CSV table of C-alpha atoms in Angstrom, one decimal:
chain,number,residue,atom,x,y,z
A,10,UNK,CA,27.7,-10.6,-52.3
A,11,UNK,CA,31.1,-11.7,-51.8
A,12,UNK,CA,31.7,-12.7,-48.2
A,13,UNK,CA,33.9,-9.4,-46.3
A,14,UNK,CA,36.4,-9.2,-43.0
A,15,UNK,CA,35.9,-6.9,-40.3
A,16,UNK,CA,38.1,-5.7,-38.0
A,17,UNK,CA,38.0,-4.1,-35.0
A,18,UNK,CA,40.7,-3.2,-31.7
A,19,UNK,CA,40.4,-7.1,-31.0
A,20,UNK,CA,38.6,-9.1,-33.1
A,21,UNK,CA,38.7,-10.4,-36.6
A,22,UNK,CA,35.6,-11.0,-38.2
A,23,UNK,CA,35.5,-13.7,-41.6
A,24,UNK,CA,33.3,-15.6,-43.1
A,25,UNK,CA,33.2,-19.3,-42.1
A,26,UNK,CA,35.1,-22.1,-43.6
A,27,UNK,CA,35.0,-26.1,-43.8
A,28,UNK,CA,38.4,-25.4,-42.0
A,29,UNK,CA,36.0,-23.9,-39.0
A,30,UNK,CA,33.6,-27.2,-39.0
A,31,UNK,CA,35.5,-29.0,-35.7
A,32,UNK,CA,35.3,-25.5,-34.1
A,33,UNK,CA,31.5,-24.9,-34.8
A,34,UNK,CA,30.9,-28.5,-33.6
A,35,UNK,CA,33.0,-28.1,-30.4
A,36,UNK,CA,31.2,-24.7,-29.4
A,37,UNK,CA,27.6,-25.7,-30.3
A,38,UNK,CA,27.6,-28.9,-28.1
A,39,UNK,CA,27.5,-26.0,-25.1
A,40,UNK,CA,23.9,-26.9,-23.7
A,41,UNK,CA,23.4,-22.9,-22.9
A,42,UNK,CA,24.2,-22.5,-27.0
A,43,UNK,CA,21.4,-25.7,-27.4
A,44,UNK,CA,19.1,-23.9,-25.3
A,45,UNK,CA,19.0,-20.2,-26.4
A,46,UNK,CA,19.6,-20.5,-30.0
A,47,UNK,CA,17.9,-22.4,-32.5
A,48,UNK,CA,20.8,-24.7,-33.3
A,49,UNK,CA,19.5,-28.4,-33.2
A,50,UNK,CA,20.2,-30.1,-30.3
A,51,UNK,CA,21.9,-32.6,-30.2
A,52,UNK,CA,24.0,-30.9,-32.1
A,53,UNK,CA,25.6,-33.4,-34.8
A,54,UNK,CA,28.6,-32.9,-36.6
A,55,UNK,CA,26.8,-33.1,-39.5
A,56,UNK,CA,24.8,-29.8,-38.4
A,57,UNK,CA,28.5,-27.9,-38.3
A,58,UNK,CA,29.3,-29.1,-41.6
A,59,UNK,CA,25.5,-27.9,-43.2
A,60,UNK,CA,26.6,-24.7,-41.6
A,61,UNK,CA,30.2,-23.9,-42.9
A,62,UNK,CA,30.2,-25.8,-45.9
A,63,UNK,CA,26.4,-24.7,-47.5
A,64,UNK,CA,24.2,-22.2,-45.1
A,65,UNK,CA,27.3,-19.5,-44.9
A,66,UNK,CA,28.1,-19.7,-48.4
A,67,UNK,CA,24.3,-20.1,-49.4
A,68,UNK,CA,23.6,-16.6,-47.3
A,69,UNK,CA,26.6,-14.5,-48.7
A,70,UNK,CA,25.8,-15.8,-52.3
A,71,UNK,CA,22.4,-14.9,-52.0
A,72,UNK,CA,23.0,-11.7,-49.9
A,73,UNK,CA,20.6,-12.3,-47.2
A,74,UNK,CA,22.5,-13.5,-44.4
A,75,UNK,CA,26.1,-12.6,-44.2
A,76,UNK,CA,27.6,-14.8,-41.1
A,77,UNK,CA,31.0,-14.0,-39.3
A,78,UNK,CA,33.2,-16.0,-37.5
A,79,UNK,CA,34.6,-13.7,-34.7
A,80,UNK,CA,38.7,-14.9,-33.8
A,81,UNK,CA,40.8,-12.7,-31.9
A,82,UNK,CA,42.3,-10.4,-34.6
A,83,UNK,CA,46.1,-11.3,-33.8
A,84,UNK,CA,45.3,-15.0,-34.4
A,85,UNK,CA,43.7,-17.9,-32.3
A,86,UNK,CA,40.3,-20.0,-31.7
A,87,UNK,CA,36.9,-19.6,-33.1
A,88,UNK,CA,35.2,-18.0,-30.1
A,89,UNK,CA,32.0,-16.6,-31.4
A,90,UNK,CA,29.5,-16.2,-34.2
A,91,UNK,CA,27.3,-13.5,-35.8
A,92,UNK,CA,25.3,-12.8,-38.3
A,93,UNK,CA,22.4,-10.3,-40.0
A,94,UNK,CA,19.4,-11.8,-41.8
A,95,UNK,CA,17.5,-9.8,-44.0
A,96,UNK,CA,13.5,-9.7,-42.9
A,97,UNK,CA,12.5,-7.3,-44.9
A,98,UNK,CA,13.0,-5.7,-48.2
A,99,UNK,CA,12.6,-2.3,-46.8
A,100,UNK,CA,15.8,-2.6,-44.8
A,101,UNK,CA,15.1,-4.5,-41.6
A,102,UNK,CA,18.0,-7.3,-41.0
A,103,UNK,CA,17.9,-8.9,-38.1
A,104,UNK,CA,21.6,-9.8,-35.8
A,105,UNK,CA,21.7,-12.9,-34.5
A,106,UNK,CA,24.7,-15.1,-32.4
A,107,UNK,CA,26.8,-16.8,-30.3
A,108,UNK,CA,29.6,-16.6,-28.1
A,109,UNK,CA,31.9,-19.7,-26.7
A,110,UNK,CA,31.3,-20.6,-23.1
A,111,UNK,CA,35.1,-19.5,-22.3
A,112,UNK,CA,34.6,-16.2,-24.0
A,113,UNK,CA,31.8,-14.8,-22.6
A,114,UNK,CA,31.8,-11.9,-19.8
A,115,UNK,CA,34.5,-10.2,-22.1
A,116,UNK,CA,32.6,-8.0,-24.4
A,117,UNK,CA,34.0,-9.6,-27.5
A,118,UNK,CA,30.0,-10.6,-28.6
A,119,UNK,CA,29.2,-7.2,-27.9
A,120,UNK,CA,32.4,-5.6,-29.6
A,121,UNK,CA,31.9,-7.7,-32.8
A,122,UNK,CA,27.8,-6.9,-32.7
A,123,UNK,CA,28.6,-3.4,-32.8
A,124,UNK,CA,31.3,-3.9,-35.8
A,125,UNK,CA,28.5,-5.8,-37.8
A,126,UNK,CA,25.9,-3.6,-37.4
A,127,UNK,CA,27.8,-0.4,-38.3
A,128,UNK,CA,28.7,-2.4,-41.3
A,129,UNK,CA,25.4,-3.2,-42.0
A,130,UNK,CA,24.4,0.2,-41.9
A,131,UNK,CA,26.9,1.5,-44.0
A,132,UNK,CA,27.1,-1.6,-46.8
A,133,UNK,CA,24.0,-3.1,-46.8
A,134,UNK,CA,22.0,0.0,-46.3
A,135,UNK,CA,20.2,-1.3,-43.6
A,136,UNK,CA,17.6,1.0,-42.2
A,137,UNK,CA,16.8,-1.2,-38.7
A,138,UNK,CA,18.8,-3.4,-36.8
A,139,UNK,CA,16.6,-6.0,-34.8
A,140,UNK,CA,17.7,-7.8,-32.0
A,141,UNK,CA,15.2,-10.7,-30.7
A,142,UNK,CA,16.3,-13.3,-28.1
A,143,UNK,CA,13.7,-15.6,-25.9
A,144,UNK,CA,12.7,-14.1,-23.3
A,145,UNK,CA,15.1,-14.9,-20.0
A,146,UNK,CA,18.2,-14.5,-22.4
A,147,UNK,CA,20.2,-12.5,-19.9
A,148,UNK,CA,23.0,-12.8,-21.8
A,149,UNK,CA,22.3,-11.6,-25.4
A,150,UNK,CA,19.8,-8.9,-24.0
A,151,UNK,CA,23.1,-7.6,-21.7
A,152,UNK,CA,25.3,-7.9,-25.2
A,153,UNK,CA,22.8,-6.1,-27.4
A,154,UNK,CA,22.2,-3.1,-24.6
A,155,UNK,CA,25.8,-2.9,-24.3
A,156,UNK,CA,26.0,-2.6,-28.1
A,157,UNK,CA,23.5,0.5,-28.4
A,158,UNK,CA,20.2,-1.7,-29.1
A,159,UNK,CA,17.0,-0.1,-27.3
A,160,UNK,CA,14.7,-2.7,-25.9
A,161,UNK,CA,10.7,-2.0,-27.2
A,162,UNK,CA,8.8,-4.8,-25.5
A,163,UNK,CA,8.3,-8.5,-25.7
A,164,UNK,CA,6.4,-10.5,-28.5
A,165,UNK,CA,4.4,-13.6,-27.9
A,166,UNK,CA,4.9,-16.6,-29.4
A,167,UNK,CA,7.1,-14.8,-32.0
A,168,UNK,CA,10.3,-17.7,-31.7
A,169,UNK,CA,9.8,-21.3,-33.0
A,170,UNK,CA,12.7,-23.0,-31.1
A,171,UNK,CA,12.8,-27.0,-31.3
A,172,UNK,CA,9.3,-27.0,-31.9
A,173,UNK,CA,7.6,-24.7,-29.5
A,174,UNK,CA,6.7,-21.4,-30.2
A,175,UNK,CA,8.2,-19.0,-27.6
A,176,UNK,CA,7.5,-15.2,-26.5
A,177,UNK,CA,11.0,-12.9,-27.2
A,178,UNK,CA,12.5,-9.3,-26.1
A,179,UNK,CA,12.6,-7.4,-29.0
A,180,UNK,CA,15.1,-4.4,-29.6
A,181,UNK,CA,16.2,-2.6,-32.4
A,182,UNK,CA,19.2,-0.7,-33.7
A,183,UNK,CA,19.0,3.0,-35.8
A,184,UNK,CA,21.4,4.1,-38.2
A,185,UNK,CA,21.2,7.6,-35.7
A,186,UNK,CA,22.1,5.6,-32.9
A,187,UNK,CA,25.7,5.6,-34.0
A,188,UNK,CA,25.1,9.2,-35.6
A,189,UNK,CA,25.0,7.8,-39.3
A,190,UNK,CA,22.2,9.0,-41.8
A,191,UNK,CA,19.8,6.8,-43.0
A,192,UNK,CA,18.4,6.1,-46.8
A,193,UNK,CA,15.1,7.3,-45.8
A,194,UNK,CA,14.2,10.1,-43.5
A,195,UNK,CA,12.4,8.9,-40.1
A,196,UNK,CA,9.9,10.5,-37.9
A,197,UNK,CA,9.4,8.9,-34.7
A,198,UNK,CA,5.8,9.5,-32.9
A,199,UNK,CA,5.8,12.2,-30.2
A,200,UNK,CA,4.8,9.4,-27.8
């Protein structure tokens, strides 16, 4: 797949670029970024240039993890990241991401997170959006709520971050949830 732009009222959404590298190494040396997402830590320069130079090119190419770089749309600053992954071959991707310590509080994650999962739905054919963050995550749970996700529950042990296994909230995403059809009918249970 070739790597897409989104747009929205305030954002502009591209893929990443070696241009981005300083910018990705910059944001990720945030200890709250170290500590809720499974960037290394310490985060190295060398771990922004594996990202924008082979990861982000490796995912488009490959079409199973298309990664944004979220700028406001009339020009400035890397201030966030997303990106789906694909978990399963029956439609499931799952959104992951970032936002810049100065940019948070603003709704820009949860602006772009909505963008990327309507486009998911509508170009991928994605038939579930999952949303998993570590439990305690304030933050992304507030951004993913805010963005239409419904929480279903926690998981145990379900995150290897920096080599312990950690429970997460779990939430998902329907194509009907922003009142689009899906590829395959669904019937929830009655309970």
């Amino acid at each position: 797949m070739e790597p897409i732009t989104l747009t929205t009222e305030r954002l502009l959404l591209r893929t990443f670029t070696a241009e981005d590298t300083d910018a990705v190494y910059q944001s990720c040396q945030d200890p709250d970024i170290q500590r809720w997402t499974t960037v290394p830590s310490p985060y190295e320069r060398q771990h922004a240039v594996e990202f924008t130079e082979h990861m982000v090119p490796d995912g488009w190419r490959n079409s199973t993890m298309c990664t944004f770089a979220v700028l406001p749309r009339e020009g400035g600053p890397l201030m966030a990241s997303v990106a789906v992954t694909l978990r399963t071959f029956s439609g499931t991707w799952e959104i992951g991401f970032w936002t810049g310590k100065e940019y948070r509080g603003r709704g820009v994650m949860a602006e772009a997170v909505a963008a990327v999962s309507h486009w998911a739905f509508m170009r991928l054919g994605a038939t579930r959006m999952e949303w998993r963050a570590e439990v305690g995550n304030r933050g992304s749970r507030a951004v993913a709520e805010k963005a239409g996700f419904r929480m279903e529950g926690e998981l145990r042990a379900a995150l290897l971050n920096k080599g312990t296994l950690r429970d997460v909230w779990v939430g998902s995403l329907l194509p009907s949830d922003l009142g689009l059809t899906s590829a395959h009918p669904y019937l929830p249970s009655r309970s």
